[in-house]
Short mmCIF file of C-alpha atoms and ligand atoms in Angstrom, two decimals:
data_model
loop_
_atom_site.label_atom_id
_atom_site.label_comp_id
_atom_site.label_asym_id
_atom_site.label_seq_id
_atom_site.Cartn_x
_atom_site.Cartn_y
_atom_site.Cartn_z
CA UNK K 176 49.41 15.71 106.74
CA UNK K 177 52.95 17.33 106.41
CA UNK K 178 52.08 19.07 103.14
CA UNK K 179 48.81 20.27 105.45
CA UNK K 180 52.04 20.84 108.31
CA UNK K 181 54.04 22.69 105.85
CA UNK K 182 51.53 25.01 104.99
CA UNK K 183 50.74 25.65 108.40
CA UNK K 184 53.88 26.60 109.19
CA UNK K 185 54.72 28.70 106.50
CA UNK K 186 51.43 30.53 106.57
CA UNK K 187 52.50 31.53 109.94
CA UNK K 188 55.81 32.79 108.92
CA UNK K 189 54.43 34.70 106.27
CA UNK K 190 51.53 36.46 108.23
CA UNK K 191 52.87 37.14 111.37
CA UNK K 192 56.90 36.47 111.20
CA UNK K 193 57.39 34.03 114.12
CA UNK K 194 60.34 32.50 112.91
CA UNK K 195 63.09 31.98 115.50
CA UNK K 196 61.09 32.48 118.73
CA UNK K 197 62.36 30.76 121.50
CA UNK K 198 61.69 32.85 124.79
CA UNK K 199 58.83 31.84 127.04
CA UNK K 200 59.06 27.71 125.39
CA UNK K 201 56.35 25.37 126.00
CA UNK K 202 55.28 22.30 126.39
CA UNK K 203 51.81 22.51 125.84
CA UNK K 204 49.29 19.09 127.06
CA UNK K 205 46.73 18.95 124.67
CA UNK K 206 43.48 16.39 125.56
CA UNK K 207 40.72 14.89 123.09
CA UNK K 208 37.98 11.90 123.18
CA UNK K 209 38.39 10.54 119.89
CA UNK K 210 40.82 7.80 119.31
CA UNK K 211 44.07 7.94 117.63
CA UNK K 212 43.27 7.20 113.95
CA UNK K 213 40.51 9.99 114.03
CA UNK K 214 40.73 13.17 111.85
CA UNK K 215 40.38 15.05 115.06
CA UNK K 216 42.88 13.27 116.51
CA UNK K 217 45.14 13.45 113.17
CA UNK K 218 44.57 17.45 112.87
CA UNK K 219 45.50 17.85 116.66
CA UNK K 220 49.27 16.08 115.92
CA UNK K 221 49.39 17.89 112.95
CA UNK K 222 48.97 21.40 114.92
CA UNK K 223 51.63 20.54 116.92
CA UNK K 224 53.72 19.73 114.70
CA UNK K 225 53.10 23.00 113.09
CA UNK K 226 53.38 25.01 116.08
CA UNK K 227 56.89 23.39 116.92
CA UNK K 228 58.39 24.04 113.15
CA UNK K 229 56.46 27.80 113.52
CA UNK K 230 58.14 28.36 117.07
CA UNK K 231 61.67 27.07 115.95
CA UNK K 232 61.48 24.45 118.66
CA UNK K 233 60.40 26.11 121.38
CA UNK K 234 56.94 25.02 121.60
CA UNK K 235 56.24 21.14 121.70
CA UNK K 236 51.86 19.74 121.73
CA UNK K 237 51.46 16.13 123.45
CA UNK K 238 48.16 14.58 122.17
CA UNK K 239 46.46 13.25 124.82
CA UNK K 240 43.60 11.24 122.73
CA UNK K 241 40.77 8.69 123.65
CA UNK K 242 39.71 10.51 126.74
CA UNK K 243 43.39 10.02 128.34
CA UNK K 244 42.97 13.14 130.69
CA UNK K 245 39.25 12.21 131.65
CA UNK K 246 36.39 12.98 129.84
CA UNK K 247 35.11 16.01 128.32
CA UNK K 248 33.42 17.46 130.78
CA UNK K 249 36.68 16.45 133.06
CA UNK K 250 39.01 17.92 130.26
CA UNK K 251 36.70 21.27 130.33
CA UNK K 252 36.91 21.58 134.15
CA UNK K 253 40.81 21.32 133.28
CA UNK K 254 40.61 23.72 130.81
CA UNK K 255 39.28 26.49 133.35
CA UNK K 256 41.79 25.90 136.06
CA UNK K 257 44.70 26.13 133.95
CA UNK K 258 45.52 22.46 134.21
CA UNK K 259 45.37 21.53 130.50
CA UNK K 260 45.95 24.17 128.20
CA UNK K 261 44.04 22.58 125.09
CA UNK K 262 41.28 20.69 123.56
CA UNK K 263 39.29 19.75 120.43
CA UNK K 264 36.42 19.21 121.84
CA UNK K 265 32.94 18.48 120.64
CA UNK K 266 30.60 21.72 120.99
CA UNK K 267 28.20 19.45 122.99
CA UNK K 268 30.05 20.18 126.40
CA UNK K 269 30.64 23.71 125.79
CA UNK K 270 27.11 23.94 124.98
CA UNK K 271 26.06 22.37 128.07
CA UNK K 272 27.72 25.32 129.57
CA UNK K 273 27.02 27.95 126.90
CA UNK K 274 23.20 27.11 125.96
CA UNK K 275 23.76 29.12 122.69
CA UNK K 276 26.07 26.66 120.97
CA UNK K 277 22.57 24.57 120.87
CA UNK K 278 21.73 26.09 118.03
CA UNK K 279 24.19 24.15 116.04
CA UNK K 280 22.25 21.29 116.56
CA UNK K 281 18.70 22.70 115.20
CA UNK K 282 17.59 19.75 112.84
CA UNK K 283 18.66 20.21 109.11
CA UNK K 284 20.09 23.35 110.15
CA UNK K 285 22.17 21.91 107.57
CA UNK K 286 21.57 20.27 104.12
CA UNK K 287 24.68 18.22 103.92
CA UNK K 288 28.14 18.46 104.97
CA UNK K 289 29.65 21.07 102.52
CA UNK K 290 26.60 23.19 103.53
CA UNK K 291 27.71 22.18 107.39
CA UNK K 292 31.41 23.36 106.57
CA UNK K 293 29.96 26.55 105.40
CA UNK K 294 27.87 27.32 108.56
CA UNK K 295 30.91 26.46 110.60
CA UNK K 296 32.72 29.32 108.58
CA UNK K 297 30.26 31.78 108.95
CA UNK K 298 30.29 34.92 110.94
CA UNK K 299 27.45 34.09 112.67
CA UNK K 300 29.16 30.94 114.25
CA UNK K 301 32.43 32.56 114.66
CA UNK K 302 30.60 35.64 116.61
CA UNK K 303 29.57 33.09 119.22
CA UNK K 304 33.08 32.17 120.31
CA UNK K 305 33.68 35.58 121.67
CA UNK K 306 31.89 35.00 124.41
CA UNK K 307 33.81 31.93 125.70
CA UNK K 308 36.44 33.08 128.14
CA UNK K 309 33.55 35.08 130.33
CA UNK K 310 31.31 32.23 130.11
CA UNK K 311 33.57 29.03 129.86
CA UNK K 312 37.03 30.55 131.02
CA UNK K 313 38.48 29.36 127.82
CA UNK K 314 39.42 30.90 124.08
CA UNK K 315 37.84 29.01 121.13
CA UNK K 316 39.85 29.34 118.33
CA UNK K 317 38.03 27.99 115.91
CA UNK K 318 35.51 25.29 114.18
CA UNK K 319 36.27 21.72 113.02
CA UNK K 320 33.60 19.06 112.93
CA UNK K 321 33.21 15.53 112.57
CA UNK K 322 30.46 14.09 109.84
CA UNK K 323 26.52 14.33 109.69
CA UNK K 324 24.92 12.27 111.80
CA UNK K 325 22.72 9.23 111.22
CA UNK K 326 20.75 6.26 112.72
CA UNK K 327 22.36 2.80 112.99
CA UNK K 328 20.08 0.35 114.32
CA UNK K 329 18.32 -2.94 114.37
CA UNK K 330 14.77 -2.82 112.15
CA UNK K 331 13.84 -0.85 109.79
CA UNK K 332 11.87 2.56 110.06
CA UNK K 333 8.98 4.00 107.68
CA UNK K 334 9.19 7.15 110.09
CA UNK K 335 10.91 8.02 113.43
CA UNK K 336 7.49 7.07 114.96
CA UNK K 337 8.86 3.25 114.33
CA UNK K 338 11.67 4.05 116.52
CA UNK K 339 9.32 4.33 119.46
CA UNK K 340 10.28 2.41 122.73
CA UNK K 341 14.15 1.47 121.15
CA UNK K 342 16.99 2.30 123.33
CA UNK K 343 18.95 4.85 121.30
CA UNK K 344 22.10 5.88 122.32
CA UNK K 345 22.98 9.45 122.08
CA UNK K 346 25.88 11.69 122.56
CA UNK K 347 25.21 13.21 126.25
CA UNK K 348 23.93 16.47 125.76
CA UNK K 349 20.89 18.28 125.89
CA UNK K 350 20.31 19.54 122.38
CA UNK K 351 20.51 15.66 121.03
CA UNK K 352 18.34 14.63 124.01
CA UNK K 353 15.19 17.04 123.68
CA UNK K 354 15.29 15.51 119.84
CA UNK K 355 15.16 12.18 120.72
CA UNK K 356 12.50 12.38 123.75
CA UNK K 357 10.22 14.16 120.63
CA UNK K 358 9.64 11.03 118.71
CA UNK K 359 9.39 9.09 121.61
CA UNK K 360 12.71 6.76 121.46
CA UNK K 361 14.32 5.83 124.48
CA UNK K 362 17.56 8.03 123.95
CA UNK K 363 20.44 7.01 126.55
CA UNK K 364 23.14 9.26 126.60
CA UNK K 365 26.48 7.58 126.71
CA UNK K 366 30.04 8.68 125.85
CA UNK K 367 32.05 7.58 122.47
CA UNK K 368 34.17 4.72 124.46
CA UNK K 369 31.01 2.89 125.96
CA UNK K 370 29.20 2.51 122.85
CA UNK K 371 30.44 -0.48 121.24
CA UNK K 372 30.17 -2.64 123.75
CA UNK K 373 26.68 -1.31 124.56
CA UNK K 374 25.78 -1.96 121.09
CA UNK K 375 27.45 -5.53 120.92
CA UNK K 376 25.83 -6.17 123.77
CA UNK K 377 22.28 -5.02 123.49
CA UNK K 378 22.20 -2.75 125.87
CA UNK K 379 21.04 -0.53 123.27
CA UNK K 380 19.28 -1.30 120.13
CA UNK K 381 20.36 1.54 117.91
CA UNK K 382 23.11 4.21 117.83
CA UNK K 383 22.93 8.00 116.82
CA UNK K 384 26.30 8.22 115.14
CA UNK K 385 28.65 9.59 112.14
CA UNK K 386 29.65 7.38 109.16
CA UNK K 387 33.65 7.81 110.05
CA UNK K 388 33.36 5.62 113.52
CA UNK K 389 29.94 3.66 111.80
CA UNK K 390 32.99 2.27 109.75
CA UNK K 391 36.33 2.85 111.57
CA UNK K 392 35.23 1.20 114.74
CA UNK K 393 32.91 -1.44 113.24
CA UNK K 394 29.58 -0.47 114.99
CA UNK K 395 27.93 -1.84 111.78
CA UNK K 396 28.99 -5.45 112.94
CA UNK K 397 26.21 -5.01 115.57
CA UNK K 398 23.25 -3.78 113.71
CA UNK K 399 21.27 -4.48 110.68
CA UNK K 400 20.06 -1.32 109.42
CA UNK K 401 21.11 2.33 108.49
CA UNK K 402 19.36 4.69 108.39
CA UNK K 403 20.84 8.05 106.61
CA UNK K 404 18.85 10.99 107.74
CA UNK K 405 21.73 13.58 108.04
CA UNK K 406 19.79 15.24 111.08
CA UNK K 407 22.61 17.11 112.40
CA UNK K 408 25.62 18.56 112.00
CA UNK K 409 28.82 17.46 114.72
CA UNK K 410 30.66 21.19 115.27
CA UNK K 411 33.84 20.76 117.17
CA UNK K 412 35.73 23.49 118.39
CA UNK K 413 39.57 24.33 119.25
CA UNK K 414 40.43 25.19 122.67
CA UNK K 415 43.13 27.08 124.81
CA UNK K 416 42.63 27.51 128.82
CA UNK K 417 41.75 31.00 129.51
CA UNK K 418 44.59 31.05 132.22
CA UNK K 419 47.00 29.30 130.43
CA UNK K 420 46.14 32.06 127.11
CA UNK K 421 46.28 35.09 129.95
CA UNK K 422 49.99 34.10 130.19
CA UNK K 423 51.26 33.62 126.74
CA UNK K 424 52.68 36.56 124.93
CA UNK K 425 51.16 38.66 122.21
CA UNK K 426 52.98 36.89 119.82
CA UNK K 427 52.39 33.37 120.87
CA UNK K 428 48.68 33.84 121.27
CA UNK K 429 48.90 34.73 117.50
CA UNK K 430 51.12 32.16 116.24
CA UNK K 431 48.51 29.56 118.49
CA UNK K 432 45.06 31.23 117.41
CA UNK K 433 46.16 30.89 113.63
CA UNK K 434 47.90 27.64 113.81
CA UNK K 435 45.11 25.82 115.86
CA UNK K 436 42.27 27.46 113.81
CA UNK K 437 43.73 26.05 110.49
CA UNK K 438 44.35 23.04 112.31
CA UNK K 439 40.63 22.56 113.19
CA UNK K 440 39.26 23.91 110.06
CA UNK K 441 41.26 21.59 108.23
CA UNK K 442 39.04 19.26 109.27
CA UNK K 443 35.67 20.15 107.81
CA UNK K 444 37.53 20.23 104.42
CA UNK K 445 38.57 16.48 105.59
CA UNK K 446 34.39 15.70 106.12
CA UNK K 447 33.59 16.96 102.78
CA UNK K 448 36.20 14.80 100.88
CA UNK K 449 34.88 12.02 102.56
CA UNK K 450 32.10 11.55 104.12
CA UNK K 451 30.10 9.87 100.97
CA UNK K 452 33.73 7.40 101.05
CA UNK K 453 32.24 6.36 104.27
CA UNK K 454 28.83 6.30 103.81
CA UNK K 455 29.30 4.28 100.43
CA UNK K 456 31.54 1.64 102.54
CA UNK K 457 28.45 1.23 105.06
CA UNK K 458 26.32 0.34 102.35
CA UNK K 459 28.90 -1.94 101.13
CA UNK K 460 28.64 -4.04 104.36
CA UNK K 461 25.07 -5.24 102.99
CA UNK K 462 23.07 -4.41 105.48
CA UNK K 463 19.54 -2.66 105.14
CA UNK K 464 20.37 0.76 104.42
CA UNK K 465 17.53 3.80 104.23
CA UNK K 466 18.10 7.29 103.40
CA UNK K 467 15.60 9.28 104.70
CA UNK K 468 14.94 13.56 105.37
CA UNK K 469 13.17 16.12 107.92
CA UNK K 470 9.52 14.17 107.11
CA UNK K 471 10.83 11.14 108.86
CA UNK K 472 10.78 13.24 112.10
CA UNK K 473 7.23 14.51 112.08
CA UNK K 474 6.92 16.69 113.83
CA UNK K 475 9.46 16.32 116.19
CA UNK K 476 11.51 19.03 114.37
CA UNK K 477 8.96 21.64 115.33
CA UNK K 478 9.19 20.44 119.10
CA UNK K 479 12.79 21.20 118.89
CA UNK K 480 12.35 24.77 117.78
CA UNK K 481 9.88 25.75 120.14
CA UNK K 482 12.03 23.95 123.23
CA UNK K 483 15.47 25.65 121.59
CA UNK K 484 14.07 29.16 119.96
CA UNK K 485 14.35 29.88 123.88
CA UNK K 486 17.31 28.12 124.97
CA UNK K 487 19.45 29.54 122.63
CA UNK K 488 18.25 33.40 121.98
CA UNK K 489 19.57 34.98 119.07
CA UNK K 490 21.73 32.50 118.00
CA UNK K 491 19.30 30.55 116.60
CA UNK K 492 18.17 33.26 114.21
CA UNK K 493 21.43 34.15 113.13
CA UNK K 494 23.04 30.48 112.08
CA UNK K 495 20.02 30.20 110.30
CA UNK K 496 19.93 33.39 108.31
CA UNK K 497 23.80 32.69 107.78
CA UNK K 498 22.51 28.64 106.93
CA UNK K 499 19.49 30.62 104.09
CA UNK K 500 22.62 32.58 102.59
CA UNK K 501 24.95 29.72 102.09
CA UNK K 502 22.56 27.48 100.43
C1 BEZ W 104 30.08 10.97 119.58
O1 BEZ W 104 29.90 11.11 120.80
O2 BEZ W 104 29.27 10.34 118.87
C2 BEZ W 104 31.32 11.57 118.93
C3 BEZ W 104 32.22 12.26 119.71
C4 BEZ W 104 33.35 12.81 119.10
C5 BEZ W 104 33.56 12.68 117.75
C6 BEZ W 104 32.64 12.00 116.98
C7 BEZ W 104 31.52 11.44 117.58
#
């Protein structure tokens, strides 16, 4: 992380010659879901480390993670009235606000996660964030995400049709719903902290999750069977408050745009290095473990499409003409 810190820094100085500024200081309050050891979490103290050495001082980042400051549909609200300045945040709130970010979440939009990374680079996906502060009130800087996601749960699957009537929970958010009602699961929507005690528990009987937490936070403990699809990718994007951005200087608003946006992206770059790490450790554990691709849905896939090809307009046609070209 410092040599990641380092570079930061003196990419900053190089490009746009911050060095030394010390009028308008900060202290800048910046809020996340995911819990300290996370690579979100990680890349967030890493930008502000960065943005302090960049600034000479003047700026300072506290890392509010594990939903400290609420959660994030609490930290968004925050966002817009200028009462945090910044967030990684997964693009599942902001697309509960901004229906185009759905797209994202189109089923194997993505093959894998270097193919994810790529999307997340594109200028399709980047073209999206310009619409943010008129319809969010808040600049996006930039695209991080967390891993592919995947099926932990208890008894095996042939197809998603064997899924039928099992409590699944899901992150809460439409796109991730209207995939789960299609094969006829029970998905319950329920945020990151809940889940493993609703999994130890039984509340639920399967999880739709990422191999990082499957193995950082033990979720495997509590069921005996993974299933790999790698349905989706997990976009997360960097965040300023559109108020709190309206009074920065020029000059800060570039040193933050470039130092946050490396910050984030650093993290797909973190995904690709180790997401199979993570997957291989699951399978380690010894319990059942499937892999399995888009003809395990059915034809829940096409249901998707023909609820999203609406939702989200264009920008479903464009991240997948930029998803054709980076294959
Ligand atoms: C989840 O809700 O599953 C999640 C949220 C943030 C990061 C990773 C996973």
């Amino acid at each position: 992380m410092k040599i990641f810190n380092a570079m930061m820094a003196s990419a900053a100085l190089a490009v746009t010659g911050f060095a030394g500024v010390q009028a308008g200081a900060e202290e800048f309050r910046l809020g996340l879901i995911t819990p300290p050891p996370h690579v979100w979490t990680l890349a967030a103290e890493g930008f502000g480390e960065a943005l302090s050495e960049a600034s000479g001082g003047a700026h300072t980042v506290t890392v509010f993670p594990a939903r400290q400051l609420g959660n994030e549909a609490e930290m968004l609200q925050q966002l817009q009235t200028g009462a945090l300045d910044m967030a990684f945040m997964t693009i599942a709130e902001v697309s509960n606000r901004a229906p185009e970010f759905g797209a994202f979440y189109a089923p194997y939009l993505a093959n894998d996660i270097e193919h994810a990374a790529a999307i997340l680079r594109s200028d399709a996906a980047r073209a999206l964030l310009e619409q943010l502060p008129a319809t969010v009130g808040v600049v996006g800087v930039g695209y991080g995400s967390a891993g592919m996601r995947q099926i932990l749960t208890n008894g095996g699957a042939e197809s998603a049709a064997d899924l039928s009537g099992q409590k699944i929970r899901i992150t809460p958010f439409e796109p991730i719903l209207d995939f789960y009602n299609a094969f006829g699961v029970a998905p319950t929507p329920m945020p990151l902290p809940a889940v493993f005690d609703a999994l130890a528990n039984g509340q639920v009987d399967g999880i739709d999750m990422d191999a990082e937490l499957i193995v950082v936070l033990n979720y495997h403990e509590h069921a005996d069977t993974m299933i790999q699809t790698n349905h989706m990718m997990f976009p997360m994007v960097g965040l300023v408050s559109g108020r709190v951005w309206a009074g920065l200087s020029a000059e800060d608003q570039a040193m933050i745009e470039e130092l946050m946006a490396a910050a984030v992206d650093s993290t797909l770059d973190t995904y690709v290095e180790r997401e199979q790490g993570w997957l291989d450790e699951i399978r380690a554990t010894g319990i059942s473990y499937q892999e399995a691709g888009p003809e395990f849905f059915g034809d829940a896939i096409d249901a998707w499409e023909a609820i999203w090809t609406e939702r989200a307009g264009d920008a479903l046609p464009a991240l997948r003409a930029a998803a054709a070209e980076l294959e």
